[in-house]
Coordinates of C-alpha atoms in Angstrom, one line a residue:
M18 CA 36.2 41.9 -33.2
I19 CA 33.4 43.1 -30.9
S20 CA 33.5 41.6 -27.4
K21 CA 30.0 41.2 -25.9
R22 CA 29.8 41.1 -22.1
P23 CA 27.8 38.0 -20.9
T24 CA 24.4 38.7 -19.4
R25 CA 23.2 37.3 -16.1
R26 CA 20.9 34.9 -18.0
T27 CA 23.9 33.5 -20.1
I28 CA 25.9 32.9 -16.9
L29 CA 23.0 31.1 -15.2
A30 CA 22.3 29.0 -18.3
A31 CA 26.0 28.0 -18.6
G32 CA 26.2 27.2 -14.9
S33 CA 23.1 25.0 -15.0
A34 CA 24.4 23.2 -18.1
A35 CA 27.7 22.5 -16.2
V36 CA 25.8 21.1 -13.2
A37 CA 23.5 18.9 -15.5
T38 CA 26.4 17.5 -17.4
G39 CA 28.7 16.9 -14.5
V40 CA 32.5 16.7 -14.6
S41 CA 32.6 14.2 -17.5
G42 CA 30.6 16.4 -19.8
L43 CA 28.1 13.6 -20.3
I44 CA 24.4 14.1 -19.4
V45 CA 23.6 11.9 -16.4
P46 CA 20.2 10.3 -16.3
A47 CA 18.1 11.0 -13.2
Q48 CA 18.8 8.4 -10.5
A49 CA 15.8 6.6 -9.0
Q50 CA 15.6 6.9 -5.3
G51 CA 13.7 3.6 -5.1
L52 CA 10.3 2.8 -3.8
A53 CA 10.0 3.5 -0.1
P54 CA 8.5 0.9 2.2
T55 CA 4.9 1.3 3.5
A56 CA 4.7 2.3 7.1
S57 CA 2.1 0.8 9.4
M58 CA -0.9 2.9 9.9
R59 CA -2.2 4.1 13.3
G60 CA -5.0 1.7 14.4
G61 CA -4.1 -0.8 11.7
A62 CA -3.4 -3.6 14.2
N63 CA -6.6 -3.1 16.2
N64 CA -8.3 -6.4 16.8
Y65 CA -5.6 -8.3 14.9
L66 CA -5.7 -12.1 15.4
P67 CA -2.5 -13.8 14.3
G68 CA -2.8 -16.8 12.0
A69 CA -6.1 -16.2 10.3
P70 CA -6.7 -19.0 7.8
I71 CA -6.4 -18.6 4.1
V72 CA -9.9 -18.6 2.7
D73 CA -11.7 -18.2 -0.6
K74 CA -14.2 -15.8 0.9
I75 CA -15.1 -14.3 4.3
G76 CA -18.8 -14.8 5.1
G77 CA -21.4 -14.2 2.5
G78 CA -19.4 -11.8 0.4
G79 CA -20.6 -8.9 -1.7
F80 CA -17.7 -6.6 -0.9
W81 CA -14.2 -6.8 -2.5
M82 CA -10.9 -5.9 -0.7
T83 CA -8.1 -5.6 -3.4
G84 CA -4.6 -4.4 -3.7
T85 CA -1.0 -5.1 -4.5
V86 CA 2.2 -6.1 -2.8
R87 CA 5.6 -4.9 -4.1
R88 CA 9.2 -5.0 -2.8
A89 CA 10.7 -1.8 -1.5
G90 CA 13.5 -0.4 -3.7
D91 CA 12.8 -1.8 -7.1
G92 CA 9.0 -2.2 -6.8
A93 CA 9.0 -5.8 -8.1
P94 CA 5.6 -7.5 -7.5
L95 CA 5.8 -10.2 -4.8
A96 CA 3.9 -13.4 -5.5
G97 CA 2.7 -15.8 -2.8
Q98 CA 2.6 -13.2 0.0
R99 CA 0.0 -13.8 2.7
I100 CA -2.3 -10.8 3.4
Q101 CA -4.7 -11.0 6.3
I102 CA -8.0 -9.0 6.1
W103 CA -10.6 -8.1 8.7
A104 CA -13.3 -5.5 9.2
H105 CA -16.5 -4.6 11.0
T106 CA -19.1 -5.9 8.5
T107 CA -22.8 -6.6 8.1
E108 CA -22.0 -10.1 9.5
G109 CA -19.7 -9.4 12.4
H110 CA -17.4 -7.1 14.4
E111 CA -13.7 -6.8 13.5
R112 CA -12.8 -8.7 16.7
D113 CA -14.8 -11.8 15.7
P114 CA -12.7 -14.6 14.4
H115 CA -15.2 -15.3 11.6
S116 CA -14.6 -11.7 10.3
H117 CA -10.9 -12.5 9.6
G118 CA -9.4 -14.3 6.7
A119 CA -6.2 -14.3 4.6
T120 CA -5.4 -14.6 0.9
L121 CA -2.2 -14.9 -1.2
T122 CA -0.9 -12.6 -3.9
N123 CA -0.8 -13.9 -7.5
A124 CA 2.2 -13.8 -9.8
N125 CA 1.6 -10.0 -10.4
G126 CA 1.6 -9.3 -6.6
E127 CA -2.1 -8.7 -6.7
F128 CA -4.7 -9.9 -4.1
R129 CA -8.4 -9.8 -3.8
L130 CA -10.7 -11.3 -1.3
E131 CA -14.5 -11.1 -1.1
M132 CA -16.1 -10.4 2.2
P133 CA -19.4 -9.0 3.7
Q134 CA -20.1 -5.3 3.2
I135 CA -18.0 -3.1 5.5
V136 CA -20.0 -0.9 7.8
P137 CA -18.9 2.1 9.9
A138 CA -17.1 1.4 13.2
F139 CA -16.3 4.4 15.4
G140 CA -17.9 6.6 12.7
Q141 CA -15.8 5.5 9.8
P142 CA -16.2 2.6 7.4
H143 CA -12.7 1.1 7.2
G144 CA -10.9 -2.2 6.7
H145 CA -7.8 -3.7 8.3
L146 CA -5.1 -5.5 6.4
A147 CA -1.8 -7.0 7.5
Y148 CA 1.3 -8.5 5.9
D149 CA 2.6 -10.8 8.7
S150 CA 4.4 -13.7 7.0
G151 CA 7.9 -13.0 8.3
D152 CA 10.0 -12.7 5.0
F153 CA 9.5 -8.9 5.2
E154 CA 8.7 -6.5 8.0
T155 CA 5.2 -6.7 9.3
V156 CA 2.9 -3.9 8.1
F157 CA -0.7 -3.1 9.3
L158 CA -3.0 -0.9 7.2
R159 CA -6.3 0.7 8.0
P160 CA -7.7 2.3 4.8
V161 CA -10.9 4.4 5.3
M162 CA -13.7 4.4 2.7
S163 CA -15.0 7.7 1.6
K164 CA -18.6 6.5 2.0
A165 CA -20.2 3.4 3.5
S166 CA -22.0 2.5 0.3
E167 CA -18.8 1.7 -1.6
T168 CA -18.4 -2.0 -2.4
T169 CA -14.6 -2.1 -2.9
L170 CA -11.6 -1.0 -0.9
E171 CA -8.0 -1.0 -2.2
A172 CA -4.8 -1.1 -0.2
H173 CA -1.2 -1.4 -1.4
F174 CA 1.9 -2.7 0.4
V175 CA 5.5 -2.0 -0.3
L176 CA 7.5 -4.3 1.8
Q177 CA 11.0 -4.0 3.3
S178 CA 13.1 -7.1 3.9
A179 CA 13.0 -8.3 7.6

């Protein structure tokens, strides 16, 4: 019988297989780390006015703010969550109460609210959004548009229990 000495490659492959199969010898599926919660963005709370009313539309419309709300960990969509939206638009400054409004997420955790066209403030066209209902930790977002001519802006929340 000829005994062949194992190569470095054979040893590495065998070691990797042992690690992958674990002690039991069964292949263990990858464990999901869970969906991390969204952190508040710097400047997101600027000109925030608590308690903005739920509205069908802010001002004359023409621009759409859309997004989703999911639960941290399992990523389940969260229905009925209140999202407040405000921005510097063609109809008012972001500090003006009439530039603020809120909407609720649907059964799929999606929201959309029509508002006037966002225009640059401090050189950047951007929106402000807040989850501030209390069931989860408050999160403020300030997404920036790549150009002022865009007519939609998307933002996504992953919320952590309060």
